[in-house]
Coordinates of N, CA and C in Angstrom, one line a residue:
X3 N 19.6 88.5 112.6 CA 17.9 90.0 112.7 C 17.8 90.5 114.5
X4 N 18.2 92.2 114.1 CA 17.0 92.6 115.2 C 15.8 92.0 115.6
X5 N 15.1 91.5 117.0 CA 13.6 91.5 117.2 C 12.8 93.0 116.5
X6 N 11.6 92.9 116.6 CA 10.6 93.6 117.1 C 10.9 94.9 118.1
X7 N 10.0 96.0 117.7 CA 10.4 97.6 118.6 C 9.3 97.2 119.8
X8 N 9.6 97.8 120.4 CA 9.3 97.2 121.4 C 8.4 99.0 122.3
X9 N 7.5 99.1 122.9 CA 7.4 99.5 123.6 C 8.3 100.6 124.8
X10 N 8.8 101.6 125.1 CA 9.7 101.8 125.6 C 9.3 101.7 127.1
X11 N 9.3 102.0 128.8 CA 8.9 102.1 129.5 C 9.0 104.2 129.7
X12 N 9.1 104.4 130.2 CA 8.0 105.6 130.7 C 8.5 105.6 132.0
X13 N 8.4 104.7 132.8 CA 8.6 105.0 134.2 C 9.3 104.0 135.6
X14 N 10.2 103.7 135.5 CA 10.3 102.4 136.4 C 8.9 101.4 137.0
X15 N 8.3 102.1 137.2 CA 6.7 101.5 137.5 C 5.9 100.2 136.2
X16 N 6.9 100.4 135.0 CA 6.9 100.6 133.7 C 7.1 99.2 133.5
X17 N 7.5 98.1 134.0 CA 8.7 96.6 133.8 C 8.0 95.3 132.9
X18 N 8.8 94.7 133.0 CA 8.6 93.2 132.3 C 9.4 92.8 131.0
X19 N 8.2 94.0 129.9 CA 8.6 94.0 129.7 C 10.8 94.2 128.7
X20 N 11.8 94.5 129.7 CA 13.4 93.9 129.6 C 14.1 93.3 131.0
X21 N 12.9 93.2 131.8 CA 13.9 92.5 133.0 C 12.9 91.5 133.3
X22 N 11.4 91.7 132.8 CA 11.0 90.0 133.4 C 10.2 90.0 135.1
X23 N 10.7 91.6 135.6 CA 10.1 91.4 136.9 C 10.4 93.0 136.7
X24 N 10.0 93.5 138.8 CA 10.6 94.6 138.7 C 11.8 95.5 138.9
X25 N 12.1 96.7 138.9 CA 12.9 97.1 139.4 C 12.8 97.3 140.4
X26 N 14.6 97.2 140.9 CA 15.2 97.5 142.1 C 14.4 99.0 142.7
X27 N 14.6 99.2 144.0 CA 14.8 100.8 144.4 C 15.5 101.6 143.9
X28 N 16.6 101.7 143.7 CA 17.2 102.3 143.6 C 18.1 102.1 142.1
X29 N 17.0 101.9 141.3 CA 17.1 101.9 139.7 C 16.5 103.4 139.6
X30 N 17.4 103.9 138.4 CA 17.0 105.1 138.0 C 17.2 104.8 136.8
X31 N 15.8 106.3 136.0 CA 16.3 106.4 134.7 C 15.7 105.1 133.4
X32 N 16.1 105.0 132.9 CA 15.6 104.2 131.6 C 16.6 103.7 131.1
X33 N 16.6 102.9 131.2 CA 17.8 101.4 130.6 C 17.4 100.6 129.3
X34 N 18.0 100.3 128.0 CA 17.2 99.8 126.9 C 18.1 99.3 127.2
X35 N 17.9 97.8 125.8 CA 19.8 96.8 125.4 C 18.7 96.7 124.5
X36 N 19.7 96.2 123.5 CA 19.3 94.9 121.3 C 20.9 94.6 121.4
X37 N 20.4 93.4 120.8 CA 22.2 92.2 121.2 C 21.2 92.4 119.3
X38 N 22.9 93.6 119.4 CA 23.2 93.8 117.5 C 23.2 92.0 117.1
X39 N 24.2 91.0 117.8 CA 25.0 90.2 117.6 C 25.9 90.6 116.7
X40 N 25.7 90.1 114.9 CA 26.4 90.1 114.3 C 26.2 91.2 112.9
X41 N 25.0 91.7 113.7 CA 23.8 92.4 111.7 C 24.7 92.8 111.4
X42 N 26.3 94.0 112.0 CA 27.0 94.8 111.5 C 27.9 94.5 111.1
X43 N 28.2 93.6 111.0 CA 29.6 92.5 110.8 C 29.6 92.6 109.0
X44 N 29.3 92.7 108.9 CA 28.6 92.9 107.2 C 29.1 94.5 106.9
X45 N 29.2 95.4 107.2 CA 29.0 96.6 107.5 C 30.3 97.2 107.7
X46 N 30.8 97.2 108.5 CA 32.2 97.4 109.4 C 33.5 96.4 108.6
X47 N 34.6 96.3 108.3 CA 34.9 95.6 108.0 C 36.5 96.4 108.0
X48 N 37.4 95.8 108.2 CA 38.9 95.8 107.9 C 39.5 96.9 106.9
X49 N 38.7 95.6 105.6 CA 39.6 95.9 104.0 C 37.7 97.4 104.2
X50 N 36.5 98.4 104.5 CA 36.2 98.9 104.1 C 36.7 100.4 105.5
X51 N 37.5 100.5 106.6 CA 37.8 100.7 107.1 C 39.6 101.3 106.7
X52 N 39.8 100.2 106.5 CA 41.4 100.7 105.5 C 41.5 101.9 104.4
X53 N 39.9 101.7 103.6 CA 40.1 102.7 102.5 C 39.3 103.4 103.2
X54 N 38.3 103.7 104.1 CA 37.7 104.6 104.1 C 38.5 105.5 104.7
X55 N 40.1 105.3 105.7 CA 40.7 106.1 106.2 C 41.9 105.8 105.6
X56 N 42.2 105.6 104.4 CA 43.3 106.0 103.6 C 43.2 107.9 102.9
X57 N 42.2 107.8 103.4 CA 42.3 109.4 102.4 C 42.9 110.3 104.3
X58 N 43.2 110.1 105.8 CA 44.1 110.0 106.3 C 45.7 110.0 106.4
X59 N 46.0 111.6 107.4 CA 47.2 111.4 107.6 C 47.6 110.6 107.9
X60 N 48.3 109.8 107.9 CA 49.3 108.6 109.2 C 50.2 108.9 109.8
X61 N 50.5 108.7 110.8 CA 52.2 109.0 111.3 C 52.4 108.5 110.8
X62 N 52.9 108.4 110.0 CA 54.4 107.8 109.5 C 54.3 109.0 108.1
X63 N 53.6 109.4 107.6 CA 53.5 110.7 106.4 C 54.0 111.7 107.5
X64 N 53.3 111.8 108.5 CA 53.1 112.8 109.5 C 54.7 113.3 109.9
X65 N 55.4 112.2 110.5 CA 57.0 111.6 111.0 C 57.5 113.1 109.5
X66 N 57.6 112.3 108.2 CA 57.8 112.8 107.3 C 57.2 114.2 107.6
X67 N 56.6 114.2 107.5 CA 56.1 116.0 106.8 C 55.9 117.4 108.0
X68 N 56.4 117.1 109.3 CA 55.8 118.0 110.5 C 57.1 117.9 111.4
X69 N 57.6 118.5 112.0 CA 58.3 118.9 113.1 C 57.5 118.0 114.0
X70 N 58.8 116.8 114.4 CA 58.3 116.5 116.2 C 58.3 117.3 117.2
X71 N 58.0 117.2 118.1 CA 57.2 117.4 119.4 C 58.4 118.6 120.1
X72 N 59.9 117.5 120.4 CA 60.8 118.3 120.5 C 61.7 117.6 119.9
X73 N 63.1 118.3 119.5 CA 64.6 118.7 118.9 C 63.6 118.6 117.3
X74 N 64.6 118.2 116.2 CA 64.1 118.6 114.6 C 64.7 119.8 114.2
X75 N 64.8 119.7 112.7 CA 65.5 121.3 112.0 C 64.4 122.2 110.8
X76 N 65.1 122.5 111.3 CA 63.7 124.3 110.4 C 65.1 124.5 109.1
X77 N 65.2 124.2 107.9 CA 66.3 124.5 106.8 C 65.3 125.2 106.5
X78 N 66.2 126.1 105.6 CA 65.2 127.1 104.7 C 65.3 128.4 105.4
X79 N 64.3 130.1 105.4 CA 63.4 130.6 105.6 C 62.6 130.8 107.0
X80 N 62.8 131.3 107.8 CA 61.5 131.0 108.7 C 61.0 131.7 109.7
X81 N 59.8 132.3 108.6 CA 59.1 134.1 109.3 C 58.3 133.3 110.8
X82 N 58.0 134.1 111.2 CA 57.1 134.3 112.8 C 56.3 135.1 113.1
X83 N 55.3 135.3 113.2 CA 54.3 136.5 113.5 C 54.1 136.4 114.8
X84 N 54.3 137.0 116.2 CA 54.3 137.4 117.4 C 55.1 136.9 117.4
X85 N 54.9 137.2 119.0 CA 56.2 136.8 119.9 C 56.9 135.9 120.2
X86 N 58.5 135.5 120.0 CA 59.1 134.1 121.0 C 59.8 134.5 121.9
X87 N 59.0 132.8 122.6 CA 60.2 133.1 123.6 C 61.0 131.7 123.9
X88 N 62.2 132.3 124.2 CA 63.3 130.8 124.8 C 63.1 130.0 125.9
X89 N 62.4 129.6 126.2 CA 62.4 129.1 127.8 C 63.5 129.0 128.7
X90 N 64.5 128.2 127.6 CA 65.9 128.3 128.0 C 67.0 129.5 128.3
X91 N 66.8 130.0 127.8 CA 66.7 131.6 127.9 C 66.2 132.6 129.6
X92 N 65.7 132.2 129.5 CA 64.7 133.0 131.5 C 65.9 133.6 131.8
X93 N 65.5 134.6 132.6 CA 66.3 135.2 133.6 C 65.4 136.5 134.2
X94 N 65.9 137.1 134.9 CA 65.4 137.8 135.8 C 66.1 139.4 135.0
X95 N 65.3 140.3 135.2 CA 65.8 142.1 134.2 C 65.0 141.3 132.7
X96 N 67.1 143.3 132.1 CA 66.6 142.8 130.7 C 68.4 141.9 130.1
X97 N 68.5 142.1 129.2 CA 69.7 141.0 129.5 C 70.0 141.3 127.7
X98 N 70.9 140.5 127.3 CA 71.1 140.1 126.1 C 70.8 139.5 125.4
X99 N 70.8 139.1 123.7 CA 70.9 138.4 123.4 C 71.8 137.8 122.2
X100 N 72.4 136.7 122.6 CA 74.3 136.8 122.3 C 73.4 135.7 121.2
X101 N 74.6 135.1 119.8 CA 74.5 134.4 118.7 C 76.5 134.6 118.4
X102 N 76.4 133.5 119.1 CA 77.8 132.0 119.3 C 78.2 132.0 118.0
X103 N 79.2 132.2 117.5 CA 79.5 131.1 116.2 C 79.1 129.5 115.5
X104 N 78.7 129.0 117.1 CA 77.7 128.0 116.6 C 76.3 128.0 116.1
X105 N 75.4 129.1 116.0 CA 74.6 129.7 115.6 C 73.6 129.5 117.2
X106 N 74.6 129.5 118.6 CA 73.4 128.9 119.6 C 72.9 130.3 120.4
X107 N 71.9 130.9 120.2 CA 71.3 132.2 120.5 C 71.4 131.8 122.4
X108 N 71.4 132.9 123.2 CA 72.1 132.1 124.4 C 71.3 133.7 125.4
X109 N 71.3 134.1 126.1 CA 71.0 135.2 127.4 C 72.8 135.4 127.8
X110 N 73.1 136.6 127.8 CA 74.1 137.1 128.8 C 73.4 138.4 129.8
X111 N 74.6 138.7 130.6 CA 74.2 140.2 131.6 C 74.9 141.3 131.0
X112 N 76.4 140.8 130.3 CA 77.0 141.4 129.5 C 77.5 141.6 127.8
X113 N 77.7 142.2 127.5 CA 77.4 143.3 126.0 C 78.3 141.5 125.1
X114 N 77.4 141.1 123.9 CA 78.0 139.9 123.6 C 79.9 140.2 122.8
X115 N 80.1 139.3 123.3 CA 81.5 139.0 122.3 C 81.4 138.4 121.5

């Protein structure tokens, strides 16, 4: 159980309540401390955390639902609103965007074959 509320010192010269003595010359600001001990132990438990967090998306569910940051496959139609940049196809000047028989998109300086 927490102790009774005490007046908080408003300047370094108001000492004794928390430290039993003078503040050192280098002290600045006000520091307070309350030892809660096990006061909150009955409020935060593994069971209550599990219950509270169960409504949120888990890492394993996300792995089955969303594409990873690298790799992954999109099946079906895909619509993109905006520009698409293929960093592996960068170069200088204009070029042809070609699609080979394996479905790979590549950059070519000559017309696609």
